[in-house]
């Protein structure tokens, strides 16, 4: 189940990237609230806009569109790892910042998401008319982990170099910076 | 405060509440953080709204979840109520790495924990709502504020509302010396 949630979060991140590109093509950056105008915005319009932007370097989102169309999209450089988080909860952020300093802001992206809302805790009315916490009753609910994903991406042209750099500097990059001691 | 400094403060508050006998469920931490921020003026910068059971911050709820994801906090189950939040070993390490922040706010954290650790959720709801009503809008008499609490939370009787307003005024007086 956890893997499914992670995959879903990752898909949402992909959607976000397409949406960002798409938003720049919309009047005012937003979909129309008029129902007919909204329904006229189909996949065809989106694909046309993507292709047009990918072929025309004068359009502001040309680079993003070209990367999507020609599958030159950003590739994973780093993903959240429980061992790293145990050492430094800001591992993703630090690696992202270091990658920007090393490879340039335009070549690095980060997608980070942590589940909102709390534990699945609600009162359960039992057959003997007493009430107990759902977490006490259900082992399954107790075992659902908090979903947290953190990805750092790099342009494909620099991926090999970046992976080598990360491998060589991982220990140093994971040292917690924000401490007062 | 950056995120980790704020997390260290929340962990210290959790530990102090727990040491003082609090059940330390999310509600206890929500209300204690509200007092820490609004009464003791620790700049934790959470947005609180008046919700079902008094002041509540969705941002704080998300942050407590994120702190569980990062391994600073864990849920501990003990019947008969909902889970308690407990600082983990990693959380203790985070606190140890932020001595300056904790020293700066230690008196305020201790003050809030001393005031609230032994309170149950009903008492916390009354007190936190009384503080919310006191700080919200133009100054009003204690009677007016108690009436407002009763209007907002009809399950709180006027006598309990008046007592809560009185207690909050005493706490505000004591907090000025911090």
CSV table of N, CA and C in Angstrom, one decimal, chain B residues 9-176:
chain,number,residue,atom,x,y,z
B,9,UNK,N,11.7,23.1,19.5
B,9,UNK,CA,10.8,23.8,20.5
B,9,UNK,C,9.6,22.9,20.8
B,10,UNK,N,9.0,22.4,19.7
B,10,UNK,CA,7.8,21.5,19.9
B,10,UNK,C,8.1,20.2,20.6
B,11,UNK,N,9.3,19.7,20.3
B,11,UNK,CA,9.8,18.5,21.0
B,11,UNK,C,10.0,18.7,22.5
B,12,UNK,N,10.6,19.9,22.8
B,12,UNK,CA,10.8,20.2,24.2
B,12,UNK,C,9.5,20.4,24.9
B,13,UNK,N,8.5,21.1,24.3
B,13,UNK,CA,7.2,21.3,24.8
B,13,UNK,C,6.5,19.9,25.1
B,14,UNK,N,6.6,19.0,24.1
B,14,UNK,CA,6.1,17.7,24.3
B,14,UNK,C,6.7,17.0,25.5
B,15,UNK,N,8.0,17.0,25.6
B,15,UNK,CA,8.7,16.4,26.7
B,15,UNK,C,8.2,17.0,28.1
B,16,UNK,N,8.1,18.3,28.1
B,16,UNK,CA,7.7,19.0,29.4
B,16,UNK,C,6.3,18.6,29.8
B,17,UNK,N,5.4,18.6,28.8
B,17,UNK,CA,4.0,18.3,29.0
B,17,UNK,C,4.0,16.8,29.6
B,18,UNK,N,4.7,15.9,28.9
B,18,UNK,CA,4.7,14.5,29.3
B,18,UNK,C,5.2,14.4,30.7
B,19,UNK,N,6.3,15.1,31.0
B,19,UNK,CA,6.9,15.0,32.3
B,19,UNK,C,6.0,15.5,33.4
B,20,UNK,N,5.1,16.4,33.0
B,20,UNK,CA,4.2,17.0,34.0
B,20,UNK,C,2.9,16.2,34.1
B,21,UNK,N,2.8,15.1,33.4
B,21,UNK,CA,1.7,14.2,33.6
B,21,UNK,C,0.6,14.3,32.5
B,22,UNK,N,0.9,15.1,31.4
B,22,UNK,CA,0.0,15.2,30.3
B,22,UNK,C,-0.1,13.9,29.5
B,23,UNK,N,-1.3,13.6,29.0
B,23,UNK,CA,-1.5,12.5,28.1
B,23,UNK,C,-0.7,12.7,26.8
B,24,UNK,N,-0.6,14.0,26.4
B,24,UNK,CA,0.3,14.3,25.3
B,24,UNK,C,-0.3,13.8,24.0
B,25,UNK,N,-1.6,13.8,23.8
B,25,UNK,CA,-2.2,13.6,22.5
B,25,UNK,C,-2.0,14.8,21.6
B,26,UNK,N,-2.5,14.7,20.4
B,26,UNK,CA,-2.4,15.9,19.5
B,26,UNK,C,-3.1,17.1,20.1
B,27,UNK,N,-4.3,16.8,20.6
B,27,UNK,CA,-5.1,18.0,21.2
B,27,UNK,C,-4.3,18.7,22.2
B,28,UNK,N,-3.6,18.0,23.1
B,28,UNK,CA,-2.9,18.6,24.2
B,28,UNK,C,-1.7,19.5,23.6
B,29,UNK,N,-1.1,18.9,22.6
B,29,UNK,CA,0.0,19.7,22.0
B,29,UNK,C,-0.5,20.9,21.2
B,30,UNK,N,-1.6,20.7,20.5
B,30,UNK,CA,-2.2,21.9,19.8
B,30,UNK,C,-2.5,23.0,20.8
B,31,UNK,N,-3.2,22.7,21.9
B,31,UNK,CA,-3.6,23.8,22.8
B,31,UNK,C,-2.3,24.4,23.5
B,32,UNK,N,-1.4,23.5,23.8
B,32,UNK,CA,-0.2,24.0,24.5
B,32,UNK,C,0.6,24.9,23.6
B,33,UNK,N,0.7,24.5,22.3
B,33,UNK,CA,1.4,25.4,21.3
B,33,UNK,C,0.7,26.7,21.1
B,34,UNK,N,-0.6,26.7,21.2
B,34,UNK,CA,-1.4,27.9,21.0
B,34,UNK,C,-1.0,28.9,22.2
B,35,UNK,N,-1.0,28.3,23.4
B,35,UNK,CA,-0.6,29.2,24.6
B,35,UNK,C,0.9,29.6,24.4
B,36,UNK,N,1.7,28.7,24.0
B,36,UNK,CA,3.1,29.1,23.9
B,36,UNK,C,3.3,30.2,22.9
B,37,UNK,N,2.6,30.2,21.8
B,37,UNK,CA,2.7,31.2,20.8
B,37,UNK,C,2.0,32.5,21.2
B,38,UNK,N,0.8,32.4,21.6
B,38,UNK,CA,0.0,33.6,21.8
B,38,UNK,C,0.1,34.2,23.2
B,39,UNK,N,0.4,33.4,24.2
B,39,UNK,CA,0.5,33.9,25.6
B,39,UNK,C,2.0,34.2,25.9
B,40,UNK,N,2.8,33.2,25.6
B,40,UNK,CA,4.2,33.3,26.0
B,40,UNK,C,5.1,33.9,24.9
B,41,UNK,N,4.4,34.2,23.8
B,41,UNK,CA,5.0,35.0,22.6
B,41,UNK,C,6.3,34.3,22.0
B,42,UNK,N,6.3,33.0,22.0
B,42,UNK,CA,7.3,32.2,21.3
B,42,UNK,C,6.9,32.2,19.8
B,43,UNK,N,7.8,32.8,19.0
B,43,UNK,CA,7.4,33.0,17.6
B,43,UNK,C,7.4,31.7,16.7
B,44,UNK,N,6.4,30.8,17.0
B,44,UNK,CA,6.4,29.6,16.2
B,44,UNK,C,5.6,29.8,14.9
B,45,UNK,N,4.9,30.9,14.8
B,45,UNK,CA,4.2,31.3,13.5
B,45,UNK,C,3.2,30.2,12.9
B,46,UNK,N,2.4,29.6,13.7
B,46,UNK,CA,1.4,28.8,13.2
B,46,UNK,C,0.1,29.6,13.2
B,47,UNK,N,-0.7,29.4,12.1
B,47,UNK,CA,-2.0,30.0,12.0
B,47,UNK,C,-3.0,29.2,12.8
B,48,UNK,N,-3.7,29.8,13.8
B,48,UNK,CA,-4.7,29.1,14.5
B,48,UNK,C,-6.1,29.7,14.2
B,49,UNK,N,-7.1,28.8,14.1
B,49,UNK,CA,-8.4,29.2,13.9
B,49,UNK,C,-9.3,28.6,15.0
B,50,UNK,N,-10.4,29.2,15.3
B,50,UNK,CA,-11.3,28.7,16.3
B,50,UNK,C,-12.1,27.5,15.6
B,51,UNK,N,-11.8,26.3,16.0
B,51,UNK,CA,-12.3,25.1,15.4
B,51,UNK,C,-13.2,24.4,16.3
B,52,UNK,N,-13.6,23.2,16.0
B,52,UNK,CA,-14.6,22.4,16.8
B,52,UNK,C,-14.3,22.4,18.3
B,53,UNK,N,-13.1,22.2,18.7
B,53,UNK,CA,-12.8,22.1,20.1
B,53,UNK,C,-11.8,23.2,20.5
B,54,UNK,N,-12.0,24.4,20.0
B,54,UNK,CA,-11.2,25.5,20.4
B,54,UNK,C,-10.1,25.8,19.3
B,55,UNK,N,-9.1,26.7,19.7
B,55,UNK,CA,-8.1,27.0,18.7
B,55,UNK,C,-7.4,25.8,18.1
B,56,UNK,N,-7.2,25.8,16.8
B,56,UNK,CA,-6.6,24.6,16.2
B,56,UNK,C,-5.8,25.1,15.0
B,57,UNK,N,-4.6,24.5,14.7
B,57,UNK,CA,-3.8,24.9,13.6
B,57,UNK,C,-3.6,23.7,12.7
B,58,UNK,N,-4.1,23.9,11.4
B,58,UNK,CA,-3.9,22.8,10.5
B,58,UNK,C,-2.4,22.7,10.1
B,59,UNK,N,-1.8,23.9,10.1
B,59,UNK,CA,-0.3,23.9,9.8
B,59,UNK,C,0.4,23.0,10.9
B,60,UNK,N,0.0,23.2,12.1
B,60,UNK,CA,0.7,22.5,13.2
B,60,UNK,C,0.4,21.0,13.1
B,61,UNK,N,-0.8,20.6,12.7
B,61,UNK,CA,-1.1,19.2,12.5
B,61,UNK,C,-0.2,18.6,11.4
B,62,UNK,N,-0.1,19.4,10.3
B,62,UNK,CA,0.8,18.9,9.2
B,62,UNK,C,2.2,18.8,9.7
B,63,UNK,N,2.7,19.7,10.5
B,63,UNK,CA,4.1,19.7,11.0
B,63,UNK,C,4.3,18.5,11.9
B,64,UNK,N,3.3,18.2,12.7
B,64,UNK,CA,3.4,17.1,13.6
B,64,UNK,C,3.5,15.8,12.8
B,65,UNK,N,2.8,15.7,11.7
B,65,UNK,CA,2.8,14.6,10.8
B,65,UNK,C,4.2,14.5,10.2
B,66,UNK,N,4.7,15.6,9.7
B,66,UNK,CA,6.0,15.7,9.1
B,66,UNK,C,7.1,15.3,10.1
B,67,UNK,N,6.9,15.7,11.3
B,67,UNK,CA,7.9,15.3,12.3
B,67,UNK,C,7.9,13.8,12.6
B,68,UNK,N,6.7,13.2,12.4
B,68,UNK,CA,6.7,11.7,12.5
B,68,UNK,C,7.4,11.1,11.3
B,69,UNK,N,7.1,11.7,10.2
B,69,UNK,CA,7.8,11.1,9.0
B,69,UNK,C,9.3,11.2,9.1
B,70,UNK,N,9.8,12.3,9.7
B,70,UNK,CA,11.2,12.5,9.9
B,70,UNK,C,11.8,11.8,11.1
B,71,UNK,N,10.9,11.1,11.8
B,71,UNK,CA,11.4,10.3,12.9
B,71,UNK,C,11.7,11.0,14.2
B,72,UNK,N,11.2,12.3,14.3
B,72,UNK,CA,11.4,13.0,15.5
B,72,UNK,C,10.4,12.7,16.6
B,73,UNK,N,9.2,12.3,16.1
B,73,UNK,CA,8.1,12.0,17.0
B,73,UNK,C,7.6,10.6,16.6
B,74,UNK,N,7.0,9.9,17.6
B,74,UNK,CA,6.3,8.7,17.3
B,74,UNK,C,5.0,8.6,18.1
B,75,UNK,N,4.0,7.8,17.6
B,75,UNK,CA,2.8,7.6,18.3
B,75,UNK,C,3.0,6.5,19.3
B,76,UNK,N,2.5,6.6,20.5
B,76,UNK,CA,2.5,5.5,21.4
B,76,UNK,C,1.1,5.3,21.9
B,77,UNK,N,0.7,4.0,21.8
B,77,UNK,CA,-0.7,3.7,22.2
B,77,UNK,C,-0.8,3.2,23.6
B,78,UNK,N,-1.7,3.8,24.3
B,78,UNK,CA,-2.0,3.3,25.7
B,78,UNK,C,-3.5,3.5,25.9
B,79,UNK,N,-4.2,2.4,26.2
B,79,UNK,CA,-5.6,2.6,26.4
B,79,UNK,C,-5.9,3.5,27.6
B,80,UNK,N,-7.0,4.1,27.8
B,80,UNK,CA,-8.2,3.9,26.9
B,80,UNK,C,-8.4,5.0,25.9
B,81,UNK,N,-7.5,6.0,25.8
B,81,UNK,CA,-7.7,7.2,24.9
B,81,UNK,C,-6.9,7.0,23.6
B,82,UNK,N,-6.9,8.0,22.8
B,82,UNK,CA,-6.1,8.0,21.5
B,82,UNK,C,-4.6,8.0,21.8
B,83,UNK,N,-3.8,8.0,20.7
B,83,UNK,CA,-2.4,7.9,20.9
B,83,UNK,C,-1.7,9.1,21.5
B,84,UNK,N,-0.6,8.9,22.2
B,84,UNK,CA,0.2,10.0,22.7
B,84,UNK,C,1.4,10.2,21.7
B,85,UNK,N,1.9,11.4,21.7
B,85,UNK,CA,3.0,11.7,20.8
B,85,UNK,C,4.3,11.7,21.8
B,86,UNK,N,5.3,11.0,21.3
B,86,UNK,CA,6.5,10.8,22.2
B,86,UNK,C,7.7,11.2,21.4
B,87,UNK,N,8.6,11.9,22.0
B,87,UNK,CA,9.9,12.3,21.3
B,87,UNK,C,10.7,11.0,21.2
B,88,UNK,N,11.3,10.8,20.0
B,88,UNK,CA,12.2,9.7,19.7
B,88,UNK,C,13.6,10.0,20.1
B,89,UNK,N,14.5,9.0,19.9
B,89,UNK,CA,15.9,9.2,20.1
B,89,UNK,C,16.4,10.3,19.1
B,90,UNK,N,15.9,10.2,17.9
B,90,UNK,CA,16.4,11.2,16.8
B,90,UNK,C,15.9,12.6,17.2
B,91,UNK,N,14.7,12.6,17.8
B,91,UNK,CA,14.1,13.9,18.3
B,91,UNK,C,15.0,14.5,19.4
B,92,UNK,N,15.5,13.6,20.3
B,92,UNK,CA,16.3,14.1,21.4
B,92,UNK,C,17.6,14.6,20.8
B,93,UNK,N,18.1,14.0,19.8
B,93,UNK,CA,19.4,14.5,19.1
B,93,UNK,C,19.1,15.8,18.5
B,94,UNK,N,18.0,16.0,17.9
B,94,UNK,CA,17.7,17.3,17.3
B,94,UNK,C,17.6,18.4,18.4
B,95,UNK,N,17.0,18.1,19.5
B,95,UNK,CA,17.0,19.0,20.6
B,95,UNK,C,18.4,19.4,21.1
B,96,UNK,N,19.3,18.4,21.2
B,96,UNK,CA,20.7,18.6,21.6
B,96,UNK,C,21.4,19.5,20.6
B,97,UNK,N,21.0,19.4,19.4
B,97,UNK,CA,21.7,20.3,18.4
B,97,UNK,C,21.2,21.7,18.3
B,98,UNK,N,20.2,22.0,19.1
B,98,UNK,CA,19.6,23.4,19.1
B,98,UNK,C,19.6,24.0,20.5
B,99,UNK,N,20.7,24.0,21.2
B,99,UNK,CA,20.7,24.5,22.6
B,99,UNK,C,20.4,26.0,22.7
B,100,UNK,N,20.8,26.8,21.8
B,100,UNK,CA,20.6,28.2,21.9
B,100,UNK,C,19.1,28.5,21.8
B,101,UNK,N,18.4,27.9,20.8
B,101,UNK,CA,17.0,28.1,20.6
B,101,UNK,C,16.2,27.7,21.9
B,102,UNK,N,16.6,26.5,22.4
B,102,UNK,CA,15.9,26.0,23.6
B,102,UNK,C,16.2,26.8,24.8
B,103,UNK,N,17.4,27.3,25.0
B,103,UNK,CA,17.7,28.2,26.1
B,103,UNK,C,16.9,29.4,26.1
B,104,UNK,N,16.7,30.0,24.9
B,104,UNK,CA,16.0,31.2,24.7
B,104,UNK,C,14.5,31.1,25.1
B,105,UNK,N,14.0,29.9,24.8
B,105,UNK,CA,12.5,29.7,25.0
B,105,UNK,C,12.2,28.8,26.2
B,106,UNK,N,13.2,28.4,26.9
B,106,UNK,CA,13.0,27.4,27.9
B,106,UNK,C,12.0,27.8,29.0
B,107,UNK,N,12.2,29.1,29.5
B,107,UNK,CA,11.3,29.5,30.5
B,107,UNK,C,9.8,29.5,30.1
B,108,UNK,N,9.6,30.0,28.8
B,108,UNK,CA,8.3,30.0,28.3
B,108,UNK,C,7.7,28.6,28.2
B,109,UNK,N,8.5,27.7,27.7
B,109,UNK,CA,8.0,26.3,27.5
B,109,UNK,C,7.7,25.7,28.9
B,110,UNK,N,8.5,25.9,29.9
B,110,UNK,CA,8.3,25.4,31.2
B,110,UNK,C,7.0,26.0,31.8
B,111,UNK,N,6.8,27.3,31.6
B,111,UNK,CA,5.7,28.0,32.1
B,111,UNK,C,4.4,27.4,31.5
B,112,UNK,N,4.3,27.2,30.2
B,112,UNK,CA,3.1,26.7,29.6
B,112,UNK,C,2.9,25.3,30.0
B,113,UNK,N,4.0,24.5,30.1
B,113,UNK,CA,3.8,23.1,30.5
B,113,UNK,C,3.3,23.0,31.9
B,114,UNK,N,3.8,23.9,32.8
B,114,UNK,CA,3.3,23.9,34.2
B,114,UNK,C,1.8,24.2,34.3
B,115,UNK,N,1.4,25.2,33.5
B,115,UNK,CA,0.1,25.6,33.5
B,115,UNK,C,-0.9,24.6,32.9
B,116,UNK,N,-0.4,23.8,31.9
B,116,UNK,CA,-1.4,23.0,31.2
B,116,UNK,C,-1.2,21.5,31.3
B,117,UNK,N,-0.1,21.0,31.8
B,117,UNK,CA,0.2,19.6,31.7
B,117,UNK,C,-0.9,18.7,32.4
B,118,UNK,N,-1.5,19.2,33.5
B,118,UNK,CA,-2.4,18.3,34.2
B,118,UNK,C,-3.8,18.5,33.7
B,119,UNK,N,-4.0,19.3,32.7
B,119,UNK,CA,-5.4,19.6,32.2
B,119,UNK,C,-5.9,18.5,31.2
B,120,UNK,N,-7.2,18.2,31.3
B,120,UNK,CA,-7.7,17.2,30.3
B,120,UNK,C,-8.2,18.0,29.1
B,121,UNK,N,-8.6,17.3,28.1
B,121,UNK,CA,-9.0,18.0,26.8
B,121,UNK,C,-10.1,19.0,27.0
B,122,UNK,N,-11.1,18.7,27.9
B,122,UNK,CA,-12.2,19.6,28.1
B,122,UNK,C,-11.7,20.9,28.7
B,123,UNK,N,-10.9,20.8,29.7
B,123,UNK,CA,-10.3,22.0,30.3
B,123,UNK,C,-9.5,22.8,29.3
B,124,UNK,N,-8.7,22.1,28.5
B,124,UNK,CA,-7.9,22.8,27.5
B,124,UNK,C,-8.7,23.5,26.5
B,125,UNK,N,-9.8,22.9,26.1
B,125,UNK,CA,-10.7,23.6,25.2
B,125,UNK,C,-11.3,24.9,25.8
B,126,UNK,N,-11.7,24.8,27.0
B,126,UNK,CA,-12.3,26.0,27.7
B,126,UNK,C,-11.2,27.1,27.8
B,127,UNK,N,-10.0,26.7,28.3
B,127,UNK,CA,-9.0,27.7,28.5
B,127,UNK,C,-8.5,28.3,27.2
B,128,UNK,N,-8.3,27.5,26.2
B,128,UNK,CA,-7.7,28.0,24.9
B,128,UNK,C,-8.8,28.8,24.2
B,129,UNK,N,-10.1,28.5,24.4
B,129,UNK,CA,-11.1,29.3,23.8
B,129,UNK,C,-11.2,30.7,24.5
B,130,UNK,N,-11.0,30.6,25.8
B,130,UNK,CA,-11.0,31.9,26.6
B,130,UNK,C,-9.9,32.8,26.2
B,131,UNK,N,-8.7,32.2,25.9
B,131,UNK,CA,-7.6,33.0,25.5
B,131,UNK,C,-7.9,33.6,24.1
B,132,UNK,N,-8.4,32.7,23.2
B,132,UNK,CA,-8.7,33.2,21.9
B,132,UNK,C,-9.7,34.4,21.9
B,133,UNK,N,-10.7,34.2,22.7
B,133,UNK,CA,-11.8,35.3,22.8
B,133,UNK,C,-11.1,36.6,23.4
B,134,UNK,N,-10.3,36.4,24.4
B,134,UNK,CA,-9.6,37.5,25.0
B,134,UNK,C,-8.7,38.3,24.1
B,135,UNK,N,-8.0,37.6,23.2
B,135,UNK,CA,-7.0,38.2,22.3
B,135,UNK,C,-7.7,38.7,21.0
B,136,UNK,N,-8.9,38.2,20.8
B,136,UNK,CA,-9.5,38.5,19.5
B,136,UNK,C,-10.4,39.7,19.6
B,137,UNK,N,-10.2,40.7,18.8
B,137,UNK,CA,-11.1,41.9,18.7
B,137,UNK,C,-10.8,42.9,19.8
B,138,UNK,N,-11.8,43.8,20.0
B,138,UNK,CA,-11.7,44.9,21.0
B,138,UNK,C,-11.7,44.3,22.4
B,139,UNK,N,-11.1,45.0,23.4
B,139,UNK,CA,-11.1,44.6,24.8
B,139,UNK,C,-12.6,44.6,25.3
B,140,UNK,N,-12.9,43.5,26.0
B,140,UNK,CA,-14.3,43.4,26.6
B,140,UNK,C,-14.2,42.9,28.0
B,141,UNK,N,-15.3,43.1,28.8
B,141,UNK,CA,-15.2,42.7,30.2
B,141,UNK,C,-15.2,41.2,30.2
B,142,UNK,N,-14.8,40.7,31.4
B,142,UNK,CA,-14.8,39.2,31.6
B,142,UNK,C,-16.1,38.6,31.4
B,143,UNK,N,-17.2,39.3,31.8
B,143,UNK,CA,-18.6,38.8,31.6
B,143,UNK,C,-18.9,38.6,30.1
B,144,UNK,N,-18.5,39.7,29.4
B,144,UNK,CA,-18.8,39.6,27.9
B,144,UNK,C,-18.1,38.5,27.2
B,145,UNK,N,-16.9,38.3,27.7
B,145,UNK,CA,-16.1,37.2,27.0
B,145,UNK,C,-16.6,35.9,27.4
B,146,UNK,N,-17.1,35.7,28.7
B,146,UNK,CA,-17.7,34.4,29.1
B,146,UNK,C,-18.9,34.2,28.3
B,147,UNK,N,-19.7,35.2,28.0
B,147,UNK,CA,-20.9,35.1,27.2
B,147,UNK,C,-20.6,34.6,25.8
B,148,UNK,N,-19.5,35.3,25.3
B,148,UNK,CA,-19.1,34.9,23.9
B,148,UNK,C,-18.7,33.4,23.8
B,149,UNK,N,-18.0,33.0,24.8
B,149,UNK,CA,-17.5,31.6,24.9
B,149,UNK,C,-18.8,30.7,24.8
B,150,UNK,N,-19.8,31.0,25.6
B,150,UNK,CA,-21.0,30.2,25.7
B,150,UNK,C,-21.7,30.2,24.3
B,151,UNK,N,-21.7,31.4,23.7
B,151,UNK,CA,-22.3,31.5,22.3
B,151,UNK,C,-21.6,30.6,21.3
B,152,UNK,N,-20.2,30.7,21.4
B,152,UNK,CA,-19.4,29.9,20.4
B,152,UNK,C,-19.5,28.4,20.7
B,153,UNK,N,-19.5,28.1,22.0
B,153,UNK,CA,-19.4,26.6,22.4
B,153,UNK,C,-20.6,26.4,23.4
B,154,UNK,N,-21.8,26.1,22.9
B,154,UNK,CA,-22.9,26.0,23.8
B,154,UNK,C,-22.8,24.9,24.8
B,155,UNK,N,-21.9,23.9,24.6
B,155,UNK,CA,-21.8,22.9,25.6
B,155,UNK,C,-21.0,23.3,26.8
B,156,UNK,N,-20.4,24.5,26.7
B,156,UNK,CA,-19.7,25.1,27.9
B,156,UNK,C,-20.7,26.0,28.7
B,157,UNK,N,-20.9,25.6,29.9
B,157,UNK,CA,-21.9,26.5,30.7
B,157,UNK,C,-21.2,27.8,31.1
B,158,UNK,N,-22.0,28.7,31.4
B,158,UNK,CA,-21.5,30.1,31.7
B,158,UNK,C,-20.6,30.1,32.9
B,159,UNK,N,-20.8,29.3,33.9
B,159,UNK,CA,-20.0,29.3,35.1
B,159,UNK,C,-18.6,28.8,34.7
B,160,UNK,N,-18.5,27.8,33.9
B,160,UNK,CA,-17.2,27.2,33.5
B,160,UNK,C,-16.5,28.3,32.6
B,161,UNK,N,-17.2,28.9,31.8
B,161,UNK,CA,-16.7,30.0,30.9
B,161,UNK,C,-16.1,31.1,31.7
B,162,UNK,N,-16.8,31.5,32.7
B,162,UNK,CA,-16.3,32.6,33.6
B,162,UNK,C,-15.0,32.2,34.3
B,163,UNK,N,-15.0,31.0,34.8
B,163,UNK,CA,-13.8,30.5,35.5
B,163,UNK,C,-12.7,30.4,34.5
B,164,UNK,N,-12.9,30.0,33.3
B,164,UNK,CA,-11.8,29.9,32.3
B,164,UNK,C,-11.3,31.3,32.0
B,165,UNK,N,-12.1,32.3,31.8
B,165,UNK,CA,-11.7,33.6,31.5
B,165,UNK,C,-10.8,34.1,32.7
B,166,UNK,N,-11.3,33.9,33.9
B,166,UNK,CA,-10.5,34.3,35.1
B,166,UNK,C,-9.1,33.6,35.1
B,167,UNK,N,-9.1,32.4,34.9
B,167,UNK,CA,-7.8,31.6,34.9
B,167,UNK,C,-6.9,32.2,33.8
B,168,UNK,N,-7.4,32.4,32.6
B,168,UNK,CA,-6.6,33.0,31.5
B,168,UNK,C,-6.0,34.3,31.9
B,169,UNK,N,-6.8,35.2,32.6
B,169,UNK,CA,-6.3,36.5,33.0
B,169,UNK,C,-5.1,36.3,33.9
B,170,UNK,N,-5.3,35.4,34.9
B,170,UNK,CA,-4.2,35.1,35.8
B,170,UNK,C,-2.9,34.7,35.1
B,171,UNK,N,-3.1,33.8,34.1
B,171,UNK,CA,-2.0,33.3,33.3
B,171,UNK,C,-1.3,34.4,32.5
B,172,UNK,N,-2.1,35.3,32.0
B,172,UNK,CA,-1.6,36.4,31.2
B,172,UNK,C,-0.8,37.3,32.1
B,173,UNK,N,-1.2,37.5,33.4
B,173,UNK,CA,-0.5,38.3,34.3
B,173,UNK,C,0.9,37.6,34.6
B,174,UNK,N,0.9,36.3,34.8
B,174,UNK,CA,2.1,35.6,35.2
B,174,UNK,C,3.0,35.6,34.0
B,175,UNK,N,2.4,35.5,32.8
B,175,UNK,CA,3.3,35.4,31.5
B,175,UNK,C,4.0,36.7,31.3
B,176,UNK,N,3.5,37.8,31.8
B,176,UNK,CA,4.2,39.1,31.6
B,176,UNK,C,5.6,39.1,32.2
